[in-house]
XYZ file of C-alpha atoms in Angstrom:
585
model
C 71.699 19.180 59.939
C 68.157 19.294 60.219
C 65.450 17.350 59.135
C 62.033 18.525 58.746
C 58.630 16.321 58.161
C 56.135 17.655 56.543
C 53.277 16.068 54.422
C 52.940 16.769 50.640
C 50.188 19.120 50.529
C 51.980 21.344 53.213
C 55.196 21.217 51.614
C 53.891 22.390 48.596
C 51.915 25.108 50.362
C 55.307 26.029 51.543
C 56.792 26.286 48.346
C 54.027 27.653 46.559
C 54.805 31.214 45.191
C 51.400 33.382 45.317
C 50.201 34.548 42.299
C 49.112 37.907 43.373
C 52.066 39.356 46.186
C 51.001 42.770 47.917
C 53.153 42.856 51.155
C 54.405 40.284 53.694
C 50.527 38.826 54.771
C 49.877 37.928 51.108
C 53.149 35.550 50.949
C 53.960 34.416 54.857
C 55.786 31.401 53.558
C 58.316 33.603 52.362
C 60.495 33.108 54.865
C 60.242 29.162 55.058
C 61.067 29.626 50.990
C 63.940 31.311 51.536
C 65.168 28.671 54.680
C 64.159 25.642 52.714
C 66.630 27.398 49.694
C 69.529 27.113 52.045
C 69.583 22.888 51.871
C 72.193 21.416 50.222
C 69.893 18.611 49.065
C 66.533 18.174 47.550
C 64.134 17.415 49.530
C 63.069 13.182 50.113
C 60.366 11.757 49.083
C 59.141 9.223 51.656
C 57.192 7.025 49.719
C 54.011 5.924 50.887
C 54.919 1.569 51.601
C 58.324 0.104 52.160
C 60.792 -0.726 49.814
C 60.637 -4.606 48.788
C 63.854 -5.276 50.849
C 62.498 -3.635 53.748
C 59.370 -5.688 53.605
C 61.663 -8.609 53.502
C 63.294 -7.812 56.764
C 60.336 -6.733 58.256
C 59.092 -10.187 57.414
C 61.862 -11.667 59.247
C 61.643 -9.552 62.179
C 57.551 -10.456 62.453
C 58.593 -14.288 62.162
C 61.301 -14.405 64.636
C 59.300 -12.441 66.861
C 55.759 -13.985 66.388
C 54.196 -10.151 66.564
C 50.791 -10.228 65.195
C 50.301 -7.242 64.088
C 53.523 -6.979 62.034
C 52.184 -9.724 60.200
C 48.658 -8.019 59.720
C 50.579 -4.885 59.006
C 52.143 -6.602 55.950
C 49.309 -8.240 54.224
C 47.453 -4.700 54.660
C 47.195 -3.557 51.261
C 44.788 -0.651 51.641
C 47.115 1.493 53.698
C 50.457 0.440 53.771
C 52.922 -1.112 57.039
C 53.726 2.334 58.633
C 50.154 3.840 58.093
C 48.859 0.365 59.917
C 51.016 0.456 63.296
C 50.338 4.097 63.085
C 46.158 2.794 63.568
C 45.634 5.081 60.434
C 42.762 1.835 59.484
C 41.148 2.017 62.706
C 40.790 5.559 62.551
C 39.532 5.664 58.736
C 37.533 3.039 59.615
C 36.030 5.115 62.663
C 35.032 7.540 60.236
C 32.963 5.634 57.904
C 32.054 2.938 60.577
C 30.200 6.585 62.127
C 27.693 6.690 59.976
C 25.621 3.937 61.182
C 26.806 2.816 64.447
C 27.804 7.064 66.223
C 26.246 9.025 62.955
C 26.342 12.476 65.136
C 30.489 11.195 65.938
C 30.521 10.840 62.034
C 29.474 14.285 61.122
C 31.650 16.018 63.565
C 34.866 14.724 61.826
C 33.131 14.841 58.273
C 32.719 19.188 58.905
C 36.144 18.778 60.528
C 37.752 17.839 57.518
C 35.628 20.406 54.908
C 36.699 23.210 57.696
C 40.486 21.948 57.295
C 40.427 21.728 53.795
C 39.191 25.503 53.637
C 42.226 26.166 55.079
C 41.020 27.427 58.361
C 44.173 28.303 60.417
C 42.615 28.352 63.920
C 42.040 25.388 66.243
C 38.108 24.346 65.541
C 36.675 25.273 68.208
C 33.608 23.014 70.546
C 31.503 25.725 69.090
C 32.264 25.890 65.531
C 32.245 21.930 65.308
C 28.497 22.268 66.904
C 27.113 24.862 64.536
C 29.140 22.733 61.563
C 28.094 19.238 62.161
C 24.350 19.121 62.035
C 24.208 20.484 58.525
C 25.998 16.719 58.039
C 23.107 15.165 59.103
C 20.296 13.264 57.613
C 16.896 15.090 58.236
C 15.799 12.062 60.383
C 19.030 12.211 62.141
C 19.156 16.036 63.015
C 15.022 15.719 64.220
C 15.324 12.361 66.410
C 18.992 13.655 67.993
C 19.182 13.400 71.936
C 19.754 16.092 73.788
C 23.389 14.884 74.282
C 24.342 14.409 70.636
C 27.110 16.710 70.567
C 28.785 15.251 73.780
C 28.264 11.511 72.393
C 29.565 12.842 69.242
C 32.611 14.321 70.330
C 33.330 11.666 72.423
C 33.657 8.809 69.598
C 35.287 11.300 67.618
C 38.122 12.012 70.187
C 38.187 8.254 71.347
C 41.765 7.214 71.634
C 42.731 4.394 69.498
C 45.501 2.035 68.285
C 48.999 3.864 68.467
C 46.870 6.179 70.539
C 46.080 8.341 67.707
C 42.589 10.036 67.528
C 40.598 11.012 64.613
C 40.065 14.849 66.390
C 42.566 15.518 68.406
C 42.639 17.765 71.285
C 44.443 21.169 71.045
C 45.723 22.401 74.302
C 44.214 25.962 76.109
C 46.266 28.510 76.982
C 45.605 27.222 80.741
C 46.344 23.646 82.299
C 42.918 21.592 81.912
C 41.385 23.506 79.425
C 41.509 22.466 75.476
C 41.008 25.902 72.937
C 39.550 23.198 70.036
C 40.476 20.354 68.060
C 42.546 19.436 65.280
C 42.190 16.519 62.545
C 44.450 13.644 62.575
C 46.741 14.265 59.637
C 46.374 11.043 57.834
C 42.591 11.760 57.972
C 42.902 15.184 56.983
C 45.493 14.301 53.834
C 43.491 11.594 52.370
C 39.883 12.469 53.878
C 39.729 15.659 51.905
C 40.845 13.950 48.766
C 38.497 11.749 48.952
C 35.899 14.367 49.448
C 37.209 17.004 46.506
C 33.931 16.988 44.413
C 31.684 16.739 47.346
C 29.865 19.913 47.847
C 30.243 21.765 51.135
C 26.777 22.535 52.919
C 25.592 25.625 51.622
C 24.635 26.416 55.671
C 28.418 25.992 56.331
C 29.294 29.541 54.994
C 26.973 30.886 56.894
C 28.396 29.325 59.975
C 31.979 30.512 58.966
C 30.653 33.839 58.911
C 29.031 33.295 62.176
C 32.415 32.053 64.164
C 35.277 32.817 62.712
C 37.095 35.993 64.456
C 40.420 35.853 62.287
C 40.158 38.493 60.052
C 42.786 36.650 57.682
C 40.936 33.314 57.719
C 37.684 35.294 56.326
C 39.772 37.106 53.765
C 40.779 33.414 52.669
C 36.712 31.758 53.196
C 35.219 34.801 51.080
C 37.912 34.291 48.398
C 37.298 30.285 48.397
C 33.186 31.019 48.383
C 33.932 33.702 45.702
C 36.197 31.456 43.675
C 33.764 28.631 43.792
C 30.963 30.715 42.218
C 29.179 30.696 45.739
C 28.806 34.802 45.578
C 25.658 34.485 47.849
C 27.904 32.737 50.884
C 30.854 35.032 50.042
C 29.502 38.220 50.195
C 28.710 38.379 54.171
C 32.786 37.011 54.457
C 33.945 39.353 52.416
C 32.244 42.420 53.664
C 33.474 42.018 56.684
C 36.759 42.342 55.695
C 36.964 44.789 53.247
C 38.630 47.483 55.086
C 41.423 44.822 55.788
C 41.919 42.931 52.508
C 42.237 44.486 49.143
C 41.226 41.378 47.277
C 38.058 41.064 49.513
C 37.125 44.693 47.526
C 37.898 43.301 44.098
C 35.671 40.391 44.325
C 32.996 42.108 45.841
C 33.486 44.499 43.133
C 33.741 41.547 40.728
C 29.817 40.815 42.082
C 28.665 44.423 41.738
C 29.892 44.066 37.775
C 28.159 40.462 37.360
C 24.913 41.957 38.416
C 25.639 45.380 36.769
C 24.686 47.152 39.768
C 26.414 50.469 38.527
C 24.594 52.836 41.369
C 26.116 50.878 44.109
C 29.813 51.173 42.138
C 29.153 55.047 42.209
C 28.469 54.785 46.155
C 31.898 52.566 46.472
C 33.494 54.631 44.151
C 32.362 58.020 45.617
C 33.598 57.203 49.562
C 36.939 56.711 47.957
C 37.169 52.834 46.770
C 39.807 52.994 44.100
C 38.278 49.387 42.771
C 35.018 50.339 42.027
C 36.632 53.549 40.077
C 38.336 50.391 37.702
C 35.262 49.296 37.629
C 33.551 52.477 36.641
C 36.927 52.790 34.140
C 36.142 50.152 32.259
C 32.198 50.212 31.589
C 33.016 53.514 30.157
C 36.029 51.569 27.842
C 33.051 49.525 27.092
C 30.559 52.046 26.538
C 32.557 54.155 23.939
C 32.648 57.307 26.947
C 36.107 58.029 26.723
C 36.024 61.015 28.159
C 34.964 59.929 31.376
C 38.050 56.938 31.454
C 40.356 59.930 33.065
C 37.571 60.523 35.765
C 37.784 57.116 37.222
C 41.384 56.743 36.806
C 42.757 56.106 40.162
C 45.955 53.006 39.610
C 48.378 54.798 41.960
C 45.633 54.016 44.628
C 45.893 49.771 43.981
C 48.610 47.748 43.439
C 46.785 45.119 41.040
C 47.113 44.240 37.326
C 43.981 45.424 36.385
C 45.023 49.146 35.376
C 47.310 47.601 32.632
C 44.912 45.601 31.140
C 42.481 48.367 31.209
C 44.959 50.406 29.332
C 46.227 47.820 26.920
C 42.443 48.052 25.748
C 42.629 51.709 24.928
C 45.608 50.855 23.009
C 43.441 48.028 20.912
C 40.673 50.543 20.527
C 43.519 52.968 19.729
C 42.628 55.885 22.183
C 45.974 57.743 21.431
C 44.416 61.101 22.580
C 43.653 58.872 26.419
C 46.945 57.675 26.318
C 48.740 60.311 25.924
C 47.384 62.173 28.732
C 47.465 59.416 31.046
C 51.620 59.677 29.444
C 51.468 62.791 30.524
C 50.036 62.543 34.006
C 53.040 59.884 34.243
C 50.689 56.729 34.729
C 53.395 53.987 34.039
C 50.335 52.132 32.369
C 49.314 54.700 30.687
C 52.940 55.121 29.521
C 54.109 51.902 28.540
C 50.864 51.595 26.184
C 51.263 55.465 24.577
C 54.862 54.152 23.358
C 53.619 50.837 22.338
C 51.201 52.817 20.260
C 53.572 55.515 18.673
C 55.905 52.289 17.778
C 53.113 50.048 16.194
C 52.502 53.725 14.217
C 56.092 54.022 13.674
C 56.063 57.399 14.911
C 60.538 56.918 14.872
C 60.652 61.452 14.891
C 57.953 61.502 17.685
C 59.864 58.521 20.143
C 62.962 60.618 19.072
C 62.184 63.635 20.979
C 60.621 62.075 24.024
C 64.402 60.368 23.935
C 66.172 63.448 23.193
C 64.006 64.656 25.897
C 65.262 62.574 28.699
C 62.430 59.370 28.510
C 64.588 55.964 28.288
C 61.507 54.006 27.897
C 60.713 55.794 24.866
C 64.132 55.357 23.803
C 63.936 51.604 24.592
C 60.879 51.563 21.950
C 62.491 53.502 19.609
C 65.407 50.614 19.264
C 62.727 48.220 19.123
C 61.368 50.295 16.294
C 64.884 50.314 14.367
C 64.831 46.872 15.066
C 61.754 45.989 12.977
C 62.765 48.262 10.418
C 65.700 45.948 9.633
C 67.956 49.146 10.871
C 69.902 46.639 12.922
C 73.081 48.734 13.447
C 70.917 51.581 14.572
C 68.784 49.637 16.867
C 72.072 47.933 18.820
C 73.513 51.760 19.369
C 70.047 52.873 20.977
C 69.926 49.626 23.367
C 73.449 49.990 24.451
C 72.878 53.545 25.273
C 70.401 51.999 28.137
C 73.138 50.257 29.491
C 73.876 52.187 32.442
C 70.429 52.984 33.583
C 69.281 53.303 36.752
C 66.372 51.508 36.503
C 67.399 47.706 36.214
C 64.997 46.397 34.809
C 65.263 48.833 31.894
C 68.744 47.647 31.880
C 67.653 44.257 31.511
C 65.340 44.653 29.157
C 68.156 46.414 26.865
C 70.852 43.954 27.171
C 68.784 40.998 26.625
C 67.471 42.377 23.330
C 70.576 43.494 22.165
C 71.365 39.739 22.986
C 68.593 38.682 20.958
C 69.320 40.774 17.426
C 72.751 39.707 17.972
C 71.460 36.023 18.007
C 68.767 36.773 15.286
C 71.498 37.819 13.015
C 74.123 35.396 12.683
C 76.507 37.676 14.670
C 78.173 35.048 16.745
C 82.189 36.368 16.840
C 80.080 39.625 19.284
C 78.057 36.909 20.808
C 81.183 34.664 21.325
C 83.388 38.356 22.647
C 80.651 39.350 25.104
C 80.967 35.398 26.825
C 84.271 35.878 26.996
C 84.273 39.061 28.692
C 81.565 37.548 31.718
C 82.171 34.303 31.800
C 80.156 33.780 35.376
C 77.364 34.785 33.488
C 75.000 33.270 31.723
C 73.327 35.634 29.687
C 75.392 35.725 26.932
C 75.539 31.764 26.974
C 71.654 31.861 26.577
C 72.067 33.514 23.191
C 74.495 32.240 21.566
C 73.465 28.495 23.047
C 69.945 30.039 20.392
C 71.973 31.229 17.550
C 73.735 27.625 17.692
C 70.190 26.072 18.237
C 68.686 27.964 14.822
C 71.535 27.124 12.979
C 70.729 23.390 14.162
C 74.693 23.262 15.083
C 73.822 20.070 16.934
C 77.393 19.112 18.019
C 78.967 22.634 19.290
C 75.464 22.571 21.017
C 76.241 19.264 22.825
C 80.052 20.527 23.752
C 78.481 24.015 25.402
C 75.227 22.342 27.052
C 77.481 21.830 30.510
C 77.860 25.531 30.628
C 74.937 25.561 32.192
C 71.295 24.966 32.373
C 70.276 28.102 29.690
C 72.755 25.698 27.265
C 71.173 22.480 28.000
C 67.486 23.729 27.485
C 68.092 24.954 23.732
C 70.331 21.580 23.624
C 67.553 19.323 24.348
C 65.096 21.575 22.692
C 67.003 21.091 19.406
C 67.216 17.390 19.841
C 63.525 17.305 20.271
C 63.277 19.175 16.902
C 65.573 17.216 15.036
C 63.758 13.307 16.435
C 67.108 12.633 18.221
C 64.720 10.578 20.566
C 67.625 8.233 21.228
C 70.074 10.378 22.652
C 67.351 11.888 24.598
C 66.881 9.224 26.094
C 70.094 8.629 27.547
C 70.524 12.275 28.868
C 66.997 11.408 30.953
C 68.519 8.308 31.891
C 71.193 10.083 33.952
C 68.713 12.346 35.791
C 68.753 15.207 33.088
C 65.042 16.488 33.302
C 65.219 19.203 30.350
C 65.653 15.983 28.693
C 62.929 14.128 30.500
C 60.558 17.401 29.653
C 61.845 17.399 25.719
C 61.125 13.211 25.323
C 57.924 13.419 26.857
C 56.901 16.539 24.161
C 58.203 14.291 21.700
C 56.427 11.195 22.770
C 53.260 13.335 22.991
C 53.001 14.827 19.838
C 53.648 11.576 18.170
C 50.641 10.137 20.094
C 53.028 7.173 21.661
C 50.805 6.577 24.458
C 52.338 2.980 25.707
C 56.036 5.189 26.099
C 54.258 8.296 28.205
C 53.029 5.302 30.576
C 56.050 3.277 30.367
C 57.724 6.434 31.331
C 55.438 7.985 34.059
C 55.379 4.660 35.499
C 58.860 4.787 36.149
C 58.263 7.787 38.010
C 58.883 10.697 35.086
C 57.228 13.687 36.140
C 56.863 15.231 32.996
C 55.885 12.156 30.717
C 53.084 12.068 33.073
C 51.706 15.505 32.813
C 52.320 14.665 28.813
C 49.744 11.625 29.250
C 47.016 13.811 31.030
C 47.410 15.992 28.323
C 47.484 13.861 25.681
C 44.558 12.323 27.188
C 42.973 15.410 27.368
C 43.323 15.815 24.032
C 42.099 12.483 22.921
C 38.534 12.935 25.043
C 39.072 10.052 27.230
C 37.336 11.740 29.958
C 37.682 8.067 32.144
C 40.974 8.251 32.697
C 41.432 12.094 33.527
C 38.412 11.327 35.861
C 40.694 8.041 37.716
C 43.673 10.604 38.321
C 41.311 13.604 39.721
C 39.921 11.770 42.753
C 43.548 11.045 43.658
C 44.228 14.791 43.930
C 45.605 15.050 40.798
C 46.309 18.960 39.970
C 47.688 18.381 36.611
C 44.148 15.983 35.431
C 41.898 18.030 37.018
C 43.050 21.014 34.926
C 42.929 19.030 31.529
C 39.445 17.758 32.059
C 37.989 20.727 33.065
C 39.461 21.620 29.782
C 37.540 19.006 28.291
C 34.555 19.416 29.481
C 34.879 23.238 28.782
C 35.656 22.582 25.061
C 32.758 19.771 24.873
C 30.591 22.731 26.100
C 29.367 20.559 29.216
C 29.089 24.484 31.219
C 26.221 22.784 34.169
C 28.863 20.259 35.124
C 31.733 22.410 35.705
C 29.126 24.808 37.497
C 28.276 21.101 39.543
C 32.343 20.944 40.330
C 32.879 25.068 41.087
C 30.535 24.178 43.232
C 32.465 21.366 44.595
C 35.744 23.586 45.369
C 37.035 22.876 41.485
C 39.066 26.534 41.114
C 39.955 25.329 37.270
C 36.215 24.549 36.446
C 35.179 27.733 37.962
C 37.580 29.661 36.127
C 36.080 28.638 32.876
C 31.936 30.334 34.307
C 31.094 33.419 33.003
C 31.479 36.486 34.604
C 33.794 39.279 35.647
C 36.576 38.312 38.583
C 39.088 41.313 39.121
C 40.743 39.235 41.385
C 43.774 37.388 40.697
C 44.173 35.362 44.214
C 44.294 31.659 43.927
C 47.414 30.187 45.929
C 44.741 29.142 48.920
C 42.822 26.648 46.875
C 46.835 25.476 44.744
């Protein structure tokens, strides 16, 4: 048995799948996730404080031993027993009191907290801290700093406290007696960073980072962060340094040039072989209705982003069939997909049929969808069945799901039951059979089938919600059914039953908490949302920024974005072709 302890934010980073993965270097936690997936039991979440029974036992020990430290820990309502014994109050007080006792030490600690919050992986070197800390001083402190300010401040920040904890922990160097840099005490980072969530890092910090950080992955991450929060000028030197190393950096720099309308520089980058610049110029050509120029810049094969698919869809929306046909002839995947989609929209059955007869299975799939939309179900089913033996696994999956969906939509229960009997171990047949039962509101049969897997359970609980079967959902939720908890929360949300959602959320139900936050957002309850935001709640942060956007409070959104709020930055105007947000989760 292996037990691994991790802070919640570290566990979240290990288990979060990046939104835009281009290779192993873009998904460094993949191996960790695969290892964690082997665990037989779900993760055990350690509560912040002891349970009542544990506190009673510890009180007995404290009374019997007369240990003053245990009594103090039991009476500490700020940090909890374990945190008190580990010296957390001392390290937090050291940081807060430093503002008046030792401002240079406090500045070093605050700089270190912000640097770690920016996801810098390497040890925080003395040179980096010495360059960053002055940014956290007042004008008077800066002017009156003694020659020994750094040494005095570092001695304060690395002072051993109760439990031998330090605000800044030295990181050993490669040789004995040397220090490679410093790290931040775990609790201080975990809770200190939350307290600074909406505090803008000094603008000059980005210049310090550009001058002192050497790791290319760290530089790319920092450039991404600066760009996401709207600090374009600060992001530029960071991203420029990793232009050849990071495709994401190229997309972001191109975004900046588009927002500045520097198409002359984009043409220079395109002439130098930058496919991302070619994309921006192709999109500009579409916006200007210069469709003959689009193919000149089409370089989809040279990038891995989805932007070219978006551009092909724009061509579809603008009814540019000729351009899409030329992309189809060039075997461009996005062009092929949307050209066939265009033929389907126009009902060009004969053209699709000719392409299918010539061996284009994507055209055959589109033909099947067209026949289904025309109500020619049997013909559509035959076309989908013909694709079941395709070597393209994604096409096979689409065909199988479309085939099952057609049977469910048209009430062909016998065929679905035969399929389920043939593939008893496959959950897919039951998915569509459950869909049919749910459509026909056959609750008793769906309830009976719900033991067959999650694909049936969520159809079952969704039907319970639709039929307003609140008590049955409550019973299932109390037995640990997460799908029932989710649907019960949605039922209460739709009815605006805030008190019931509060009670469920207080009992630890995450779905209820999320629905409660949604309800507050819809009602404009800004105060409640802000109270959760300062605790680090991501759902509340997203709902708050949505509310601010709905109210047209753009200036406040800009301030939040500058303070590091990814959600707020997504509501600000301007192009951002990159889709990477995982490092800000």
